[in-house]
Coordinates of C-alpha atoms in Angstrom, one line a residue:
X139 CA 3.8 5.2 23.5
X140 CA 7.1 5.7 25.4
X141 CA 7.7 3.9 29.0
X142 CA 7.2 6.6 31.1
X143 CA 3.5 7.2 29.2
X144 CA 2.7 3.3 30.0
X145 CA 4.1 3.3 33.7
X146 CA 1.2 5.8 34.1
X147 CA -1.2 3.3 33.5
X148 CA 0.3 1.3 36.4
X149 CA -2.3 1.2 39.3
X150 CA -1.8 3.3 42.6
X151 CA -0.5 1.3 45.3
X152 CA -2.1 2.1 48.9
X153 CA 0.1 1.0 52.0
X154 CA -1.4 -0.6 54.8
X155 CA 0.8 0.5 57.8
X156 CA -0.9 -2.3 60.1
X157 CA -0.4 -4.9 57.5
X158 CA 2.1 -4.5 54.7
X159 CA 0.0 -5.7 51.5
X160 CA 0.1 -3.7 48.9
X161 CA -3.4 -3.8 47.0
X162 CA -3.3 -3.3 42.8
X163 CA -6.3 -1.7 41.1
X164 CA -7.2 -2.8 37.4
X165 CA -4.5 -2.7 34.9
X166 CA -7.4 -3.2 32.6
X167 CA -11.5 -2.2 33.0
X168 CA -12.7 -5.8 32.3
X169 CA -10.0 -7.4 34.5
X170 CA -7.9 -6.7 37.7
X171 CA -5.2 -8.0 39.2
X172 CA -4.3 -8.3 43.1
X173 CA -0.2 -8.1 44.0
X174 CA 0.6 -9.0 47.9
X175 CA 4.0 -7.9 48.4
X176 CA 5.8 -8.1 52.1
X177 CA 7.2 -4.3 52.6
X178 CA 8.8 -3.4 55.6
X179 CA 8.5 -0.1 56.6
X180 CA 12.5 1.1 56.2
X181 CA 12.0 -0.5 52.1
X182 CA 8.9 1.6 51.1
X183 CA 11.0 3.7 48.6
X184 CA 12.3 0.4 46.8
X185 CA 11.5 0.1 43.1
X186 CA 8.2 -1.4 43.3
X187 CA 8.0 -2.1 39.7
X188 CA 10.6 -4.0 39.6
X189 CA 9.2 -6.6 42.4
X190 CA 5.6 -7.0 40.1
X191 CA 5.6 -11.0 38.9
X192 CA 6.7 -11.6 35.2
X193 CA 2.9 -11.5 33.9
X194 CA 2.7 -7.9 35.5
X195 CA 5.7 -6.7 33.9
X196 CA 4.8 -8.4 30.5
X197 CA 1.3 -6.6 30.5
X198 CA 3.3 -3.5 31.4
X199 CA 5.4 -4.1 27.9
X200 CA 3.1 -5.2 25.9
X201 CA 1.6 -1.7 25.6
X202 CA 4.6 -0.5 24.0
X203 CA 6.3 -0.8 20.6
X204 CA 8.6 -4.1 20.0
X205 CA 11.8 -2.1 19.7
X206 CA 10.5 0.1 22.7
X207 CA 9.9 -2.8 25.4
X208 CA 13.2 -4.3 24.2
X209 CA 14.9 -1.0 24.8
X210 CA 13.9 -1.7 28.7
X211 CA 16.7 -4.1 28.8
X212 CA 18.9 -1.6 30.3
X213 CA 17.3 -0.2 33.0
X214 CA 18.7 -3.1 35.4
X215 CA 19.5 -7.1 35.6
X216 CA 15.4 -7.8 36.3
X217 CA 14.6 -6.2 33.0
X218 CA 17.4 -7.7 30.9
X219 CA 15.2 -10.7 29.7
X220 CA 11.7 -9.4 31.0
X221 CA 10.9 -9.3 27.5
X222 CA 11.3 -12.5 26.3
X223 CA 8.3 -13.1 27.7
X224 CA 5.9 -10.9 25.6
X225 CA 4.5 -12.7 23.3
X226 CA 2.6 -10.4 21.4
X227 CA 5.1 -8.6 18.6
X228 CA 4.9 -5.1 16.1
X229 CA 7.8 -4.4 13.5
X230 CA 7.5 -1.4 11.7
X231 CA 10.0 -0.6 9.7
X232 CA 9.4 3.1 9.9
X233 CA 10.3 3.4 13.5
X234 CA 13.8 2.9 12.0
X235 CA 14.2 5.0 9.7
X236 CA 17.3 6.5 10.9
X237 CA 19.0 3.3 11.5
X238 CA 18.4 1.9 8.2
X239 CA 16.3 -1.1 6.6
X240 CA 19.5 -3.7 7.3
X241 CA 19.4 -2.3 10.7
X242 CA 15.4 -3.2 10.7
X243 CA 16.2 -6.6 9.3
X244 CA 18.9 -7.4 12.0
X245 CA 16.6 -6.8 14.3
X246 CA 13.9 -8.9 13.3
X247 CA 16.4 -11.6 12.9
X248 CA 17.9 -11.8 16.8
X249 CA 14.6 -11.0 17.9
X250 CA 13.0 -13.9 17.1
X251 CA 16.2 -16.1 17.2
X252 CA 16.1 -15.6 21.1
X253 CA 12.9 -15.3 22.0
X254 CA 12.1 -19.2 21.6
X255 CA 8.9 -19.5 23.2
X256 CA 5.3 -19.0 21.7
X257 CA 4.3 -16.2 19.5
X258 CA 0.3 -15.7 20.7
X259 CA 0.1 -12.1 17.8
X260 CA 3.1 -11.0 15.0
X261 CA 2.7 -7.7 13.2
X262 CA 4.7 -6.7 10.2
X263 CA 4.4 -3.1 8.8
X264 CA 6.8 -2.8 6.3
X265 CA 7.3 -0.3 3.7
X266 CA 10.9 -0.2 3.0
X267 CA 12.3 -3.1 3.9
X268 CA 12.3 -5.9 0.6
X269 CA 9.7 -8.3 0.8
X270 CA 12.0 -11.2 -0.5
X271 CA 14.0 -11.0 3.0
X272 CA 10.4 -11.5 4.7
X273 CA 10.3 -15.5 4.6
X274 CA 12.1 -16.6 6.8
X275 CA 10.2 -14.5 9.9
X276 CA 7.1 -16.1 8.9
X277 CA 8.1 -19.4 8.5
X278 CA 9.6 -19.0 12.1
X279 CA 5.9 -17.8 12.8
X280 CA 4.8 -20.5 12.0
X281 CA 6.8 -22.8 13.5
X282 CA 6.6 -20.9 17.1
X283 CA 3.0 -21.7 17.0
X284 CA 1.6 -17.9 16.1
X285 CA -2.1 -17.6 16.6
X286 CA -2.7 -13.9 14.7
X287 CA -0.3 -12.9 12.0
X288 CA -1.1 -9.1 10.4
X289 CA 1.4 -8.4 7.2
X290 CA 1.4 -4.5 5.8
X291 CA 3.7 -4.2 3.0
X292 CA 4.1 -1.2 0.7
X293 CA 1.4 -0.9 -2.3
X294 CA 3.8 1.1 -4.3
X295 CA 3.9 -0.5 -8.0
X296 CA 7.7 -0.7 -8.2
X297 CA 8.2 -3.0 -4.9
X298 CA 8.0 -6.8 -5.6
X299 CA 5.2 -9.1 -3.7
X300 CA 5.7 -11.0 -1.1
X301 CA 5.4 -15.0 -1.5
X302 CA 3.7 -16.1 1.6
X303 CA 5.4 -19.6 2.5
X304 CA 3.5 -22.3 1.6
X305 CA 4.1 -23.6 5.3
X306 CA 1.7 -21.0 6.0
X307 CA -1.3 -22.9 5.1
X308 CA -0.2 -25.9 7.0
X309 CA 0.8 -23.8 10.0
X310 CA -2.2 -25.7 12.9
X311 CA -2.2 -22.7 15.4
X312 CA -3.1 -19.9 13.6
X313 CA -6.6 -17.8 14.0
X314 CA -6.3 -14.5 12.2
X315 CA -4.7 -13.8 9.2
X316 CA -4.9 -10.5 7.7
X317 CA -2.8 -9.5 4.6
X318 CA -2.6 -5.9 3.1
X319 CA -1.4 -4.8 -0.5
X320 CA 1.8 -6.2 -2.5
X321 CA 1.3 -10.3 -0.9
X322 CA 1.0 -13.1 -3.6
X323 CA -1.4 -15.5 -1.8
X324 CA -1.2 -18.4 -4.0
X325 CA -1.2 -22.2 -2.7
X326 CA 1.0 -24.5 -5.2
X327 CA -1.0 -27.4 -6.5
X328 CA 0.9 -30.0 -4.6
X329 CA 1.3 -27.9 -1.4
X330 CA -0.9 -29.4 2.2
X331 CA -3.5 -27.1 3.0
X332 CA -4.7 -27.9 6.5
X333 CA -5.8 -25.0 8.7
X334 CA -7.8 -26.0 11.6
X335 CA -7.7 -23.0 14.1
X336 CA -8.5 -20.3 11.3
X337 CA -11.2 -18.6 12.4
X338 CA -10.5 -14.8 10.3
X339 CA -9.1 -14.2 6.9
X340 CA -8.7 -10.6 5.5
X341 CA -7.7 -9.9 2.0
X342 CA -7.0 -5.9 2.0
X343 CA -6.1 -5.7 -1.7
X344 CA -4.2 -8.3 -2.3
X345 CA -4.2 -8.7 -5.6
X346 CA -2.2 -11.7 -6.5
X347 CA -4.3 -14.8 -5.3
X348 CA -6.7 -17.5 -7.1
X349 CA -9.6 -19.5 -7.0
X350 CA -7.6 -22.8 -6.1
X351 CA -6.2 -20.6 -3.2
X352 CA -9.8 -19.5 -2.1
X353 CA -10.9 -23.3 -2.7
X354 CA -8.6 -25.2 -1.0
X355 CA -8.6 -22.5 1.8
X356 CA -12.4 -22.5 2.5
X357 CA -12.5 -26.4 1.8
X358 CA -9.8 -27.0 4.6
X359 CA -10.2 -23.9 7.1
X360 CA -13.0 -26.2 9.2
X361 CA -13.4 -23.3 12.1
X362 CA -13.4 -19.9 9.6
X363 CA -16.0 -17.6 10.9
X364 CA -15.0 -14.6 8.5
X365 CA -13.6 -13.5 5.2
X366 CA -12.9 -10.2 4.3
X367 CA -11.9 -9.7 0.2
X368 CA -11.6 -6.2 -0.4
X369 CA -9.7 -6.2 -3.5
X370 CA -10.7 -6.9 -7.6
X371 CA -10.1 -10.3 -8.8
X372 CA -6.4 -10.5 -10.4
X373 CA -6.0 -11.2 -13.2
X374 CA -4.3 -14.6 -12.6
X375 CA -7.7 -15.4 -10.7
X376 CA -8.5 -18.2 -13.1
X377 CA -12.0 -18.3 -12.9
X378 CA -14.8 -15.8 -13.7
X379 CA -16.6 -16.9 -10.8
X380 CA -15.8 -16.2 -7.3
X381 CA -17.3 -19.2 -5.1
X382 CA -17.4 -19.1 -1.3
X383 CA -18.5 -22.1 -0.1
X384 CA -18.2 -23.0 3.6
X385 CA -20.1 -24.0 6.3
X386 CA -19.0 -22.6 9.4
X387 CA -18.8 -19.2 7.7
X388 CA -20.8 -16.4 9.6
X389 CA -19.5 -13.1 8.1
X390 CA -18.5 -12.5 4.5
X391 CA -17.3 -8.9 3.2
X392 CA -16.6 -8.3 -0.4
X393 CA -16.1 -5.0 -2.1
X394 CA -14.8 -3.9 -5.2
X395 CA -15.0 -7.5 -6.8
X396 CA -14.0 -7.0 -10.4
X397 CA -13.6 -9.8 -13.1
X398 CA -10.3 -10.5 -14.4
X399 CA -9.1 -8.5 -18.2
X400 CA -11.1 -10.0 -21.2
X401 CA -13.9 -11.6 -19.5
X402 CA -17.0 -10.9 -20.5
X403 CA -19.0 -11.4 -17.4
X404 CA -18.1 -13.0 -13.5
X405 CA -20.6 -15.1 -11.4
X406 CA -21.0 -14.3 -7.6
X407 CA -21.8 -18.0 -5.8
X408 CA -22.4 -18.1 -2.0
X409 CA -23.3 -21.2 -0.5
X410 CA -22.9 -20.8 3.6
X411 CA -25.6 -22.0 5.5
X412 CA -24.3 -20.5 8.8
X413 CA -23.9 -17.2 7.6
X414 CA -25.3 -14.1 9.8
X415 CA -23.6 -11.1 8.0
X416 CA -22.9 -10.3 4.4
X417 CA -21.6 -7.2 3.2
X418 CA -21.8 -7.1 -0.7
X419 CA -20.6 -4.5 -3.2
X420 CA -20.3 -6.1 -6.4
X421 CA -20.0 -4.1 -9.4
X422 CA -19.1 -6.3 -12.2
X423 CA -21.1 -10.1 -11.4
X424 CA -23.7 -10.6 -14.4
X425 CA -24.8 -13.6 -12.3
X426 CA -25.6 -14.4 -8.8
X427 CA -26.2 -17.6 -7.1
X428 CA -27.2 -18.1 -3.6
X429 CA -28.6 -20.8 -1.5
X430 CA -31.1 -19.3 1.0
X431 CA -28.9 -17.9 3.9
X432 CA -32.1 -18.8 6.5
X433 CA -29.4 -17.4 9.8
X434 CA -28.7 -14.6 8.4
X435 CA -29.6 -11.5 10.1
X436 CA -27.6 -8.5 8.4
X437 CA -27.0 -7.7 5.1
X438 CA -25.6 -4.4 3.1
X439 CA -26.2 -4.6 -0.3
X440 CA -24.6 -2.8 -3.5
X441 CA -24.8 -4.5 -6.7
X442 CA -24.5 -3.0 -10.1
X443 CA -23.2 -4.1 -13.6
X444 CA -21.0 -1.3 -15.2
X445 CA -20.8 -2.8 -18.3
X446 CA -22.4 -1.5 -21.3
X447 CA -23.8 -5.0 -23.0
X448 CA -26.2 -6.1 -20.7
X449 CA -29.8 -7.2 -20.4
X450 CA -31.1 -4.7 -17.6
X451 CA -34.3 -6.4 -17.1
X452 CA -32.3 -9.8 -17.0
X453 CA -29.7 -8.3 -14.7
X454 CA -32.7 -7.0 -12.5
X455 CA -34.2 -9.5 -11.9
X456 CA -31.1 -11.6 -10.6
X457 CA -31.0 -9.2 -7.5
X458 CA -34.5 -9.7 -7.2
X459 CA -33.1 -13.5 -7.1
X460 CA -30.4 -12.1 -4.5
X461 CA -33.0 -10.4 -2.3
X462 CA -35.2 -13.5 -2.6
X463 CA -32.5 -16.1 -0.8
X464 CA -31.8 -13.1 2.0
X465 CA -35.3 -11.6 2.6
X466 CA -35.5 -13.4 6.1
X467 CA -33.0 -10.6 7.7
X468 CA -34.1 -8.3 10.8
X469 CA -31.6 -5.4 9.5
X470 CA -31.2 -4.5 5.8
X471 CA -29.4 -1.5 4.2
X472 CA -29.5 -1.5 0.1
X473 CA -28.0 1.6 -2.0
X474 CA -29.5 3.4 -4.8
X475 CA -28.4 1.2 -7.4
X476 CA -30.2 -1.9 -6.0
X477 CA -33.1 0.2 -5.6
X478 CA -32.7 1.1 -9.3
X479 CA -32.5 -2.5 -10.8
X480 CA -35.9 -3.0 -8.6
X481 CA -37.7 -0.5 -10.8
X482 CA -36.8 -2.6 -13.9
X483 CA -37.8 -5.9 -12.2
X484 CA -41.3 -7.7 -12.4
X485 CA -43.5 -7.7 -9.7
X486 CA -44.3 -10.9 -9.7
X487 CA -41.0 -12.3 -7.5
X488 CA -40.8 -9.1 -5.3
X489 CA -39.7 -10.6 -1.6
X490 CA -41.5 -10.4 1.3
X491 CA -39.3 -9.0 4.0
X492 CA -41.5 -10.8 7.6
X493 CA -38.5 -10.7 10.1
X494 CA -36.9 -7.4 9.0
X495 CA -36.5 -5.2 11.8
X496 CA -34.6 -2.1 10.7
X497 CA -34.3 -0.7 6.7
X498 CA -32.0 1.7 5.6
X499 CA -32.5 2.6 2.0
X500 CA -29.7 5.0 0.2
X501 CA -31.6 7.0 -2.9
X502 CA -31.8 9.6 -5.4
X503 CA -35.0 11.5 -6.8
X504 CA -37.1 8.6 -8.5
X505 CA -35.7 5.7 -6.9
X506 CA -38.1 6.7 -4.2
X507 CA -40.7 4.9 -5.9
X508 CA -39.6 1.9 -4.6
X509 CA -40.2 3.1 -1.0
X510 CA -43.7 2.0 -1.0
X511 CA -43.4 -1.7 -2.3
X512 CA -40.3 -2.1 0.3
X513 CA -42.5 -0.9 3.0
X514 CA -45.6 -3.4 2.2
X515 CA -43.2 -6.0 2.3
X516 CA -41.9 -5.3 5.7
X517 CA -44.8 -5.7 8.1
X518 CA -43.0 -6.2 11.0
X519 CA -40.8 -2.9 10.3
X520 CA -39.8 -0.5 13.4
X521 CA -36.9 1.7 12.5
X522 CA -36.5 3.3 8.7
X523 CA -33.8 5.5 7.7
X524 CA -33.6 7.0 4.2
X525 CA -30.8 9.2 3.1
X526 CA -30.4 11.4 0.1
X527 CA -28.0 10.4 -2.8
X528 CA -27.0 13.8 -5.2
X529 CA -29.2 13.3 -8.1
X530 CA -28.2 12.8 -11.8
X531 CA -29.7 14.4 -14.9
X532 CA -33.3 12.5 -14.5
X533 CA -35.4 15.5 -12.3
X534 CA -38.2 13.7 -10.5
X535 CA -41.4 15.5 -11.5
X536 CA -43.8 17.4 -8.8
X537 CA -46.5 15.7 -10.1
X538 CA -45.4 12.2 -9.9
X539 CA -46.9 10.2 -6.8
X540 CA -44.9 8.2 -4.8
X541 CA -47.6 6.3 -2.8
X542 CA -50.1 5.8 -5.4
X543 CA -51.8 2.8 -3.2
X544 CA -55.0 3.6 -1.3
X545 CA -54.1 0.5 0.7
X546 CA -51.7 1.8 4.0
X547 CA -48.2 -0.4 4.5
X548 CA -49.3 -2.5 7.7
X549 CA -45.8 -1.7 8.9
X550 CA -46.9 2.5 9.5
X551 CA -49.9 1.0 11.3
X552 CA -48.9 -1.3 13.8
X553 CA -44.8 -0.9 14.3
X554 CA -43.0 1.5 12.8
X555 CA -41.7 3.6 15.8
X556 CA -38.3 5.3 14.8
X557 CA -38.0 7.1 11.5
X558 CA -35.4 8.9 10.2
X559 CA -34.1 11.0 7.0
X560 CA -30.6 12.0 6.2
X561 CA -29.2 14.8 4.2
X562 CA -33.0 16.2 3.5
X563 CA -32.9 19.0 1.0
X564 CA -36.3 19.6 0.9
X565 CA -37.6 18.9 -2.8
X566 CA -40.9 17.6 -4.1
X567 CA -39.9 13.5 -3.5
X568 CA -38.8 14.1 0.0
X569 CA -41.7 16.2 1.0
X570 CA -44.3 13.0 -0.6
X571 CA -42.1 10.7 1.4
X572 CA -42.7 12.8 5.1
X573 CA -46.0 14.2 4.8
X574 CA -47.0 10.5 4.1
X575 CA -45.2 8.6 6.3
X576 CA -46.0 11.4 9.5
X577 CA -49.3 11.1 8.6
X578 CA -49.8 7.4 8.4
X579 CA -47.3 5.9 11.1
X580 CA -49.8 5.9 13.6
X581 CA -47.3 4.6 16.4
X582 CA -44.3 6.5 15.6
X583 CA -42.4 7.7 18.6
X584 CA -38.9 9.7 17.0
X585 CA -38.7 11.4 14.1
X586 CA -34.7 12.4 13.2
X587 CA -34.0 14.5 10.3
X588 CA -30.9 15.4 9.2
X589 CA -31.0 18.7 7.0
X590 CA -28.6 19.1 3.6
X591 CA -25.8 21.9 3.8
X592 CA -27.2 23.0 0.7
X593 CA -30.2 24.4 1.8
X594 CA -30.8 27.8 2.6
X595 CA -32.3 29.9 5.6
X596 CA -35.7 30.4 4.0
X597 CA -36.2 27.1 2.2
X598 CA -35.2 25.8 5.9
X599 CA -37.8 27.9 7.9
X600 CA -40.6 26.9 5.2
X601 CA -39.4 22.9 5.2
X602 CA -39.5 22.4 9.0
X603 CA -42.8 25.0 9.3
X604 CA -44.5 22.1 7.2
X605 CA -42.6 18.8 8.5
X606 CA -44.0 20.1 12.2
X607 CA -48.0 20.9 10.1
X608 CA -47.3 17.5 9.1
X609 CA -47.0 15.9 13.0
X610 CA -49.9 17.5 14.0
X611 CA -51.5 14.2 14.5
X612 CA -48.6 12.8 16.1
X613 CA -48.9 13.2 20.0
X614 CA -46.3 11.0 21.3
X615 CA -43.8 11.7 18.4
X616 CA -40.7 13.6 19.2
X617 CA -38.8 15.5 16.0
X618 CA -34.7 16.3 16.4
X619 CA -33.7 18.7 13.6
X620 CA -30.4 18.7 12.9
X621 CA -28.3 21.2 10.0
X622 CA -24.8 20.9 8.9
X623 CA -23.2 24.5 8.9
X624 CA -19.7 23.3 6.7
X625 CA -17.9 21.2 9.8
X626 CA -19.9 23.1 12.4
X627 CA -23.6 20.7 13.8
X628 CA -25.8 23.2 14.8
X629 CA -29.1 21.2 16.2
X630 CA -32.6 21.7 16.9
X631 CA -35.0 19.6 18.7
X632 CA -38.5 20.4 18.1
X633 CA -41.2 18.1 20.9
X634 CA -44.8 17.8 19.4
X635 CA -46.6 16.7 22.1
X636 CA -44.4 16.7 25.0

């Protein structure tokens, strides 16, 4: 965004002829902001932006680009230092590219050599530029009191990593850290960890940090309200279990967690009593250990064990385990390959779901036959959505019955209200799961349905001909059809009723 694009976001000023104020709308929607400027009538065509307070002009720049709101230096003597008072910075070294990377690293350099005041947010996108010459602007970070420090380097193979500074885990000011690609994130054994304001920590593929460094982090981070590891475990990991223990924690995202070369099997151990949101796609932990999470309320789960050697009723019955120390959630989402390792469980330890709220289950063909179970164990269930997974080789067989039970899910009786189905193609399993369901949910209100590209104009006509013979019963339900044409929605809305 240029200066010209962000002096359009500047409020209209309205002249009051009988009494020169000059009134400022909001420069923002949740905040505005009131100038009272003395203007004589022969100065109306003075530079107006020029007379805003610093804090004005400072908003005004902060919209831009670093090397953009610097660049305003030379429009007169009011704007030559105007700058020095943002406090909110973006280097990207691809905004000078025809300069060159030592022109980029000059930059930097008298950048943050002048400006001497407090750095509140520091952003590094750099995917040229070495990552040895980074150091030194984040030890200045650090020692200007930043608050939110975002590095980007380059995840090409060939570039080297960049050593975070160990002052960096001592540094008392800063809130949110977030780290992408080539960064080695490693504490040293004799460095201080202390890191009092941190409430955010994101790990976007990193993969050069260890368990000491997650330890000590999570042991000394007091005020850390989220983690974020989207990466595999390095091999320099140094443990085959990945152990988050905190307990101010209240949002934990892991995906893709692999064990490190050689090991045979990797451990999953959460133990955070505060924690209200997990998001958990593990596909190599043999072993999971969980203290009950009683405050959480959402949870997405996708678990699986790629490896060949493995007990898969053993296996099963350890996210039966998982389930067991979550199933007080309100919204739950689980993929096909937790519903999978359900069908190999025992009965006997199945959770009971009494808080959950909303259920989103992710399947293909015969893992449908978990459907029922999950629905007698939510009573208090009011919004279902299931969505089609492509099926493998195993065909699910007409004949097979999905709801074998006589006995009716209390959930379809007295507060299921919203159901819908995504990517519906129509075959024998997804035809059980409506006819039953719009038959049975006796307080239903909206039926959605979301209709698979692959199906064709007569298999279409027949599905939705049956889907409405289906809702007969269903007075106060309203159904909203919509098809996929390629990238083209094209919807229906069908009212039973109304």
């Amino acid at each position: 965004m240029d200066l010209r694009a962000v002096l359009r976001l500047l409020p209209s000023f309205k002249v009051d002829r009988c009494s020169p104020i000059i009134h400022s709308a909001s420069l923002m929607e949740e905040s505005s902001i009131e100038v009272s400027i003395s203007t004589p009538p022969n100065q109306q065509n003075r530079d107006i932006i020029s007379s805003l307070p610093d804090d004005v002009v400072c908003h005004i720049l902060s919209y831009l680009e670093t090397k953009e709101a610097i660049g305003t230096t030379i429009l007169s003597k009011r704007w030559r230092h105007a700058w020095t008072g943002l406090v909110d910075f973006k280097f990207d070294d691809q905004n000078y590219i025809l300069e060159g990377a030592n022109f980029f690293g000059r930059f930097v350099d008298k950048v943050l050599l002048v400006h001497r005041g407090a750095i509140k947010s520091l952003r590094f996108d750099t995917r040229c530029f070495p990552h040895e010459h980074m150091n030194p602007w984040i030890r200045a970070a650090a020692m200007q009191n930043v608050e939110e420090l975002s590095i980007s380097t380059d995840y090409s193979i060939k570039k080297s990593y960049l050593s975070i500074p160990q002052t960096l885990f001592s540094c008392k000011t800063i809130r949110f850290l977030q780290l992408y690609f080539r960064v080695d994130f490693r504490v040293i054994h004799d460095s201080v960890v202390w890191l009092p304001s941190l409430k955010v920590l994101h790990l976007n593929f990193v993969y050069s940090f260890d368990s000491l460094t997650i330890h000590k982090i999570l042991a000394n981070a007091p005020v850390l309200e989220e983690l974020l590891i989207y990466t595999q475990l390095p091999p320099n990991y140094g443990s085959n279990t990945l152990r988050i223990q905190s307990s101010s924690l209240k949002r934990f995202f892991v995906q893709s967690f692999e064990t490190p070369a050689g090991a045979n099997g990797s451990r999953m151990v959460i133990k955070a009593p505060k924690l209200e949101y997990l998001l958990l796609h593990d596909s190599n932990s043999e072993e999971f250990e969980i203290e009950r999470l009683s405050s959480l309320a959402y949870a997405h789960i996708d678990v699986r064990y790629l490896r060949n050697n493995i007990n898969h009723v053993s296996y099963a019955n350890q996210v039966v385990n998982l389930l067991r120390k979550i199933n007080n959630v309100k919204v739950l989402r689980l993929q096909a390959s937790v519903l999978e390792a359900l069908a190999k469980a025992s009965d006997d330890n199945f959770p009971s779901f009494l808080n959950l709220v909303q259920l989103k289950l992710k399947a293909e063909q015969n893992d449908w036959q978990m459907l029922p179970k999950m629905l007698h164990s939510s009573p208090k269930l009011e919004v279902l959505t299931l969505i089609r997974k492509a099926p493998r080789e195993a065909i699910f067989k007409e004949e097979s019955m999905i709801f074998k039970e006589e006995s009716v899910p209390k959930c379809l009786l007295s507060s299921l209200e919203t159901l819908e189905f995504k990517d519906f193609e129509g075959n024998a399993a997804e035809m059980q799961i409506l006819e039953y369901i719009l038959k049975k949910a006796s307080l239903l209100k909206m039926f959605r349905i979301s209709l698979s590209a692959t199906i064709d104009s007569d298999k279409e006509k027949h599905t939705l001909s049956k889907l409405v013979k289906f809702s007969e019963g269903a007075n106060t339900c309203r159904m909203l059809v919509t098809r996929r044409f390629k990238k083209t929605p094209k919807s229906f809305a069908y009212f039973m009723g109304l």
